[in-house]
PDB file of C-alpha atoms in Angstrom:
ATOM      1  CA  UNK A   4     -21.907  -6.028  -5.958  1.00 77.00           C
ATOM      2  CA  UNK A   5     -21.790  -2.872  -3.741  1.00 89.00           C
ATOM      3  CA  UNK A   6     -17.954  -2.076  -3.007  1.00 90.00           C
ATOM      4  CA  UNK A   7     -17.507   0.485  -0.062  1.00 95.00           C
ATOM      5  CA  UNK A   8     -14.198   2.713   0.631  1.00 97.00           C
ATOM      6  CA  UNK A   9     -13.851   4.233   4.064  1.00 97.00           C
ATOM      7  CA  UNK A  10     -11.246   4.941   6.469  1.00 97.00           C
ATOM      8  CA  UNK A  11     -10.460   2.581   8.864  1.00 98.00           C
ATOM      9  CA  UNK A  12     -11.581   2.802  12.503  1.00 97.00           C
ATOM     10  CA  UNK A  13      -9.904   3.009  15.465  1.00 97.00           C
ATOM     11  CA  UNK A  14     -11.972  -0.083  16.847  1.00 98.00           C
ATOM     12  CA  UNK A  15     -10.688  -2.039  13.572  1.00 98.00           C
ATOM     13  CA  UNK A  16      -6.968  -2.016  14.378  1.00 98.00           C
ATOM     14  CA  UNK A  17      -6.512  -5.933  15.487  1.00 97.00           C
ATOM     15  CA  UNK A  18      -8.928  -7.105  12.581  1.00 97.00           C
ATOM     16  CA  UNK A  19      -6.882  -4.829  10.035  1.00 97.00           C
ATOM     17  CA  UNK A  20      -3.467  -6.016  11.320  1.00 96.00           C
ATOM     18  CA  UNK A  21      -4.710  -9.656  10.829  1.00 96.00           C
ATOM     19  CA  UNK A  22      -5.802  -8.706   7.202  1.00 96.00           C
ATOM     20  CA  UNK A  23      -2.510  -7.285   6.706  1.00 94.00           C
ATOM     21  CA  UNK A  24      -0.396  -9.912   7.687  1.00 92.00           C
ATOM     22  CA  UNK A  25      -2.927 -12.607   5.609  1.00 94.00           C
ATOM     23  CA  UNK A  26      -2.472 -10.416   2.379  1.00 93.00           C
ATOM     24  CA  UNK A  27       1.448  -9.338   2.941  1.00 90.00           C
ATOM     25  CA  UNK A  28       1.996 -13.408   3.417  1.00 87.00           C
ATOM     26  CA  UNK A  29      -0.193 -14.430   0.524  1.00 87.00           C
ATOM     27  CA  UNK A  30       1.476 -11.689  -1.948  1.00 83.00           C
ATOM     28  CA  UNK A  31       5.254 -11.798  -0.321  1.00 81.00           C
ATOM     29  CA  UNK A  32       5.425 -15.123   2.134  1.00 75.00           C
ATOM     30  CA  UNK A  33       8.249 -16.466  -0.386  1.00 80.00           C
ATOM     31  CA  UNK A  34      10.170 -13.638  -0.775  1.00 76.00           C
ATOM     32  CA  UNK A  35      12.907 -14.278   1.797  1.00 81.00           C
ATOM     33  CA  UNK A  36      13.413 -16.642   4.362  1.00 85.00           C
ATOM     34  CA  UNK A  37      10.705 -17.676   6.993  1.00 80.00           C
ATOM     35  CA  UNK A  38      12.428 -15.978   9.950  1.00 88.00           C
ATOM     36  CA  UNK A  39      12.848 -12.896   7.645  1.00 84.00           C
ATOM     37  CA  UNK A  40       9.033 -12.753   6.681  1.00 83.00           C
ATOM     38  CA  UNK A  41       8.100 -13.715  10.390  1.00 88.00           C
ATOM     39  CA  UNK A  42      10.046 -10.740  11.936  1.00 87.00           C
ATOM     40  CA  UNK A  43       8.690  -8.375   9.295  1.00 86.00           C
ATOM     41  CA  UNK A  44       5.154  -9.378   9.584  1.00 87.00           C
ATOM     42  CA  UNK A  45       5.617  -9.557  13.595  1.00 90.00           C
ATOM     43  CA  UNK A  46       7.328  -5.990  13.261  1.00 90.00           C
ATOM     44  CA  UNK A  47       5.101  -4.420  10.459  1.00 90.00           C
ATOM     45  CA  UNK A  48       1.688  -5.662  11.177  1.00 93.00           C
ATOM     46  CA  UNK A  49       0.866  -4.973  14.821  1.00 95.00           C
ATOM     47  CA  UNK A  50      -2.540  -4.140  16.085  1.00 97.00           C
ATOM     48  CA  UNK A  51      -0.748  -1.595  18.166  1.00 97.00           C
ATOM     49  CA  UNK A  52       1.162  -0.235  15.409  1.00 95.00           C
ATOM     50  CA  UNK A  53      -2.250  -0.106  12.939  1.00 96.00           C
ATOM     51  CA  UNK A  54      -4.043   1.901  15.614  1.00 97.00           C
ATOM     52  CA  UNK A  55      -1.338   4.398  16.032  1.00 97.00           C
ATOM     53  CA  UNK A  56      -1.308   4.739  11.820  1.00 96.00           C
ATOM     54  CA  UNK A  57      -5.096   5.105  12.126  1.00 97.00           C
ATOM     55  CA  UNK A  58      -4.650   8.026  14.890  1.00 97.00           C
ATOM     56  CA  UNK A  59      -1.884   9.483  12.512  1.00 97.00           C
ATOM     57  CA  UNK A  60      -3.334  12.489  10.607  1.00 96.00           C
ATOM     58  CA  UNK A  61      -0.293  12.008   8.060  1.00 97.00           C
ATOM     59  CA  UNK A  62      -1.474   8.739   7.432  1.00 97.00           C
ATOM     60  CA  UNK A  63      -4.923   7.489   5.554  1.00 97.00           C
ATOM     61  CA  UNK A  64      -5.555   4.078   5.968  1.00 97.00           C
ATOM     62  CA  UNK A  65      -8.723   2.654   3.867  1.00 97.00           C
ATOM     63  CA  UNK A  66     -10.609  -0.255   4.035  1.00 97.00           C
ATOM     64  CA  UNK A  67     -12.881  -1.407   1.213  1.00 97.00           C
ATOM     65  CA  UNK A  68     -15.682  -3.831   1.452  1.00 95.00           C
ATOM     66  CA  UNK A  69     -17.714  -5.859  -1.249  1.00 92.00           C
ATOM     67  CA  UNK A  70     -21.149  -6.762  -0.075  1.00 91.00           C
ATOM     68  CA  UNK A  71     -19.984  -5.720   3.591  1.00 91.00           C
ATOM     69  CA  UNK A  72     -17.091  -7.969   3.531  1.00 95.00           C
ATOM     70  CA  UNK A  73     -14.032  -6.701   3.661  1.00 97.00           C
ATOM     71  CA  UNK A  74     -11.708  -7.173   0.500  1.00 97.00           C
ATOM     72  CA  UNK A  75      -8.803  -5.486   1.069  1.00 96.00           C
ATOM     73  CA  UNK A  76      -7.074  -1.924   2.545  1.00 97.00           C
ATOM     74  CA  UNK A  77      -4.991   0.561   1.255  1.00 97.00           C
ATOM     75  CA  UNK A  78      -2.710   3.522   2.762  1.00 97.00           C
ATOM     76  CA  UNK A  79      -1.609   7.109   1.870  1.00 97.00           C
ATOM     77  CA  UNK A  80       1.014   8.595   3.860  1.00 97.00           C
ATOM     78  CA  UNK A  81       2.004  12.362   3.840  1.00 96.00           C
ATOM     79  CA  UNK A  82       4.679  11.867   6.246  1.00 91.00           C
ATOM     80  CA  UNK A  83       7.105  10.195   4.852  1.00 92.00           C
ATOM     81  CA  UNK A  84      10.303  11.570   3.184  1.00 90.00           C
ATOM     82  CA  UNK A  85      10.218  10.642  -0.874  1.00 92.00           C
ATOM     83  CA  UNK A  86      13.301   9.707  -2.526  1.00 89.00           C
ATOM     84  CA  UNK A  87      14.809  12.077  -4.656  1.00 87.00           C
ATOM     85  CA  UNK A  88      13.896  10.944  -8.166  1.00 87.00           C
ATOM     86  CA  UNK A  89      10.200  12.135  -6.699  1.00 89.00           C
ATOM     87  CA  UNK A  90       9.810  15.174  -8.598  1.00 77.00           C
ATOM     88  CA  UNK A  91       6.819  16.866  -8.154  1.00 74.00           C
ATOM     89  CA  UNK A  92       6.013  18.444  -4.465  1.00 82.00           C
ATOM     90  CA  UNK A  93       3.895  17.935  -2.373  1.00 91.00           C
ATOM     91  CA  UNK A  94       3.615  14.446  -2.733  1.00 93.00           C
ATOM     92  CA  UNK A  95       2.253  11.442  -0.950  1.00 96.00           C
ATOM     93  CA  UNK A  96       3.147   7.972  -0.731  1.00 96.00           C
ATOM     94  CA  UNK A  97       0.793   5.273  -1.620  1.00 97.00           C
ATOM     95  CA  UNK A  98       2.515   2.824   1.283  1.00 94.00           C
ATOM     96  CA  UNK A  99      -0.060   0.082   0.907  1.00 93.00           C
ATOM     97  CA  UNK A 100      -2.516  -1.433  -1.205  1.00 94.00           C
ATOM     98  CA  UNK A 101      -3.285  -5.213  -0.918  1.00 93.00           C
ATOM     99  CA  UNK A 102      -6.622  -7.403  -1.436  1.00 95.00           C
ATOM    100  CA  UNK A 103      -7.569 -10.714  -0.077  1.00 94.00           C
ATOM    101  CA  UNK A 104      -6.955 -13.477  -2.911  1.00 92.00           C
ATOM    102  CA  UNK A 105     -10.592 -14.176  -3.128  1.00 93.00           C
ATOM    103  CA  UNK A 106     -11.267 -10.624  -4.650  1.00 94.00           C
ATOM    104  CA  UNK A 107      -8.828 -10.365  -6.776  1.00 92.00           C
ATOM    105  CA  UNK A 108      -9.578 -10.121 -10.689  1.00 91.00           C
ATOM    106  CA  UNK A 109     -12.634  -7.971 -10.060  1.00 92.00           C
ATOM    107  CA  UNK A 110     -11.393  -4.734 -10.665  1.00 92.00           C
ATOM    108  CA  UNK A 111     -11.458  -3.564  -6.983  1.00 94.00           C
ATOM    109  CA  UNK A 112      -8.328  -2.768  -6.976  1.00 93.00           C
ATOM    110  CA  UNK A 113      -9.022  -0.211  -9.666  1.00 93.00           C
ATOM    111  CA  UNK A 114     -11.491   1.342  -8.079  1.00 93.00           C
ATOM    112  CA  UNK A 115      -9.064   1.662  -4.684  1.00 94.00           C
ATOM    113  CA  UNK A 116      -6.694   3.420  -6.454  1.00 95.00           C
ATOM    114  CA  UNK A 117      -8.998   5.807  -8.424  1.00 94.00           C
ATOM    115  CA  UNK A 118     -10.143   6.491  -4.942  1.00 94.00           C
ATOM    116  CA  UNK A 119      -6.574   7.020  -3.267  1.00 96.00           C
ATOM    117  CA  UNK A 120      -5.887   9.401  -6.170  1.00 96.00           C
ATOM    118  CA  UNK A 121      -8.622  11.617  -5.617  1.00 95.00           C
ATOM    119  CA  UNK A 122      -7.945  11.898  -1.943  1.00 96.00           C
ATOM    120  CA  UNK A 123      -3.948  12.782  -2.720  1.00 96.00           C
ATOM    121  CA  UNK A 124      -5.373  15.391  -4.781  1.00 95.00           C
ATOM    122  CA  UNK A 125      -8.139  16.401  -2.242  1.00 94.00           C
ATOM    123  CA  UNK A 126      -5.182  17.442   0.488  1.00 94.00           C
ATOM    124  CA  UNK A 127      -3.248  19.094  -2.298  1.00 94.00           C
ATOM    125  CA  UNK A 128      -0.600  16.467  -3.450  1.00 95.00           C
ATOM    126  CA  UNK A 129       0.848  17.168  -6.793  1.00 94.00           C
ATOM    127  CA  UNK A 130       1.951  13.520  -7.273  1.00 95.00           C
ATOM    128  CA  UNK A 131       1.875  10.250  -5.633  1.00 97.00           C
ATOM    129  CA  UNK A 132       4.613   7.597  -5.674  1.00 96.00           C
ATOM    130  CA  UNK A 133       5.377   4.249  -4.369  1.00 97.00           C
ATOM    131  CA  UNK A 134       8.064   1.165  -3.981  1.00 94.00           C
ATOM    132  CA  UNK A 135       7.594  -2.276  -5.614  1.00 93.00           C
ATOM    133  CA  UNK A 136       9.543  -5.357  -5.548  1.00 88.00           C
ATOM    134  CA  UNK A 137      11.365  -5.896  -8.642  1.00 90.00           C
ATOM    135  CA  UNK A 138      10.806  -9.402  -8.583  1.00 87.00           C
ATOM    136  CA  UNK A 139       6.742  -8.300  -8.933  1.00 87.00           C
ATOM    137  CA  UNK A 140       6.187  -7.731 -12.400  1.00 90.00           C
ATOM    138  CA  UNK A 141       2.052  -8.598 -12.154  1.00 90.00           C
ATOM    139  CA  UNK A 142       2.615  -5.490  -9.499  1.00 91.00           C
ATOM    140  CA  UNK A 143       4.593  -4.014 -11.929  1.00 95.00           C
ATOM    141  CA  UNK A 144       2.303  -4.167 -14.855  1.00 95.00           C
ATOM    142  CA  UNK A 145      -0.643  -2.844 -12.806  1.00 95.00           C
ATOM    143  CA  UNK A 146       1.058   0.530 -11.451  1.00 96.00           C
ATOM    144  CA  UNK A 147       2.266   0.939 -15.137  1.00 97.00           C
ATOM    145  CA  UNK A 148      -1.566   0.341 -16.139  1.00 96.00           C
ATOM    146  CA  UNK A 149      -2.624   3.220 -13.449  1.00 95.00           C
ATOM    147  CA  UNK A 150      -0.190   5.593 -14.736  1.00 95.00           C
ATOM    148  CA  UNK A 151       3.011   5.093 -12.994  1.00 97.00           C
ATOM    149  CA  UNK A 152       6.587   5.381 -14.251  1.00 96.00           C
ATOM    150  CA  UNK A 153       9.434   3.843 -12.806  1.00 96.00           C
ATOM    151  CA  UNK A 154      12.253   6.611 -11.890  1.00 96.00           C
ATOM    152  CA  UNK A 155      14.698   4.934  -9.327  1.00 94.00           C
ATOM    153  CA  UNK A 156      15.426   2.143  -6.961  1.00 92.00           C
ATOM    154  CA  UNK A 157      15.100   1.604  -3.188  1.00 88.00           C
ATOM    155  CA  UNK A 158      15.723  -1.259  -1.177  1.00 81.00           C
ATOM    156  CA  UNK A 159      13.045  -2.616   1.623  1.00 79.00           C
ATOM    157  CA  UNK A 160      13.869  -4.902   4.430  1.00 77.00           C
ATOM    158  CA  UNK A 161      12.283  -8.079   5.312  1.00 75.00           C
ATOM    159  CA  UNK A 162      13.789  -8.794   8.671  1.00 76.00           C
ATOM    160  CA  UNK A 163      17.693  -8.545   7.677  1.00 80.00           C
ATOM    161  CA  UNK A 164      17.118  -9.285   3.755  1.00 75.00           C
ATOM    162  CA  UNK A 165      17.296  -6.161   1.855  1.00 81.00           C
ATOM    163  CA  UNK A 166      15.141  -6.343  -1.095  1.00 78.00           C
ATOM    164  CA  UNK A 167      15.306  -4.234  -4.711  1.00 88.00           C
ATOM    165  CA  UNK A 168      12.733  -1.923  -5.113  1.00 89.00           C
ATOM    166  CA  UNK A 169      11.185   0.206  -7.956  1.00 94.00           C
ATOM    167  CA  UNK A 170      10.572   3.860  -7.278  1.00 96.00           C
ATOM    168  CA  UNK A 171       7.256   4.607  -9.255  1.00 96.00           C
ATOM    169  CA  UNK A 172       5.505   7.760  -9.620  1.00 96.00           C
ATOM    170  CA  UNK A 173       2.565   9.597 -11.012  1.00 95.00           C
ATOM    171  CA  UNK A 174       1.846  13.288 -11.337  1.00 94.00           C
ATOM    172  CA  UNK A 175      -1.691  14.231 -10.712  1.00 93.00           C
ATOM    173  CA  UNK A 176      -3.517  16.512 -12.803  1.00 86.00           C
ATOM    174  CA  UNK A 177      -4.282  19.694 -11.496  1.00 78.00           C
ATOM    175  CA  UNK A 178      -7.653  20.816 -10.164  1.00 63.00           C
TER     176      UNK A 178
END
């Protein structure tokens, strides 16, 4: 199997938006009321918003393909303000990483994380931070396995429903 990781293209904004909706619902569709989840998805994952993020020089949106089929996506954001608990600056937010369920358990996420950390280092980041829902033990284990540590808490709103997240960070090796 061949895994390719590449930047998203502007012409792919609608397809990317559809994948983002699908993967968010699969992973988190149960996290709140259907109304709140629907409101969040309608606001966060529009083709227009994805086009804007693809054009943003401070956002790196990546597509991961397995044998030419979209398996998932990820985003790094240099333009967000990190929580106070995130120590080393400059830093970058690992804002999104999702795989379609058919591609879980194949090691693709680990390859994608490695690629993201390398991209962060290339742009001069000294650390990477992310937030993860406190009620997602599998995700928390995944991030710990990849060198992230819990350093604080934050709130993430799904519609009008606040969710408790962990703030996790990783110091990047120099060089």
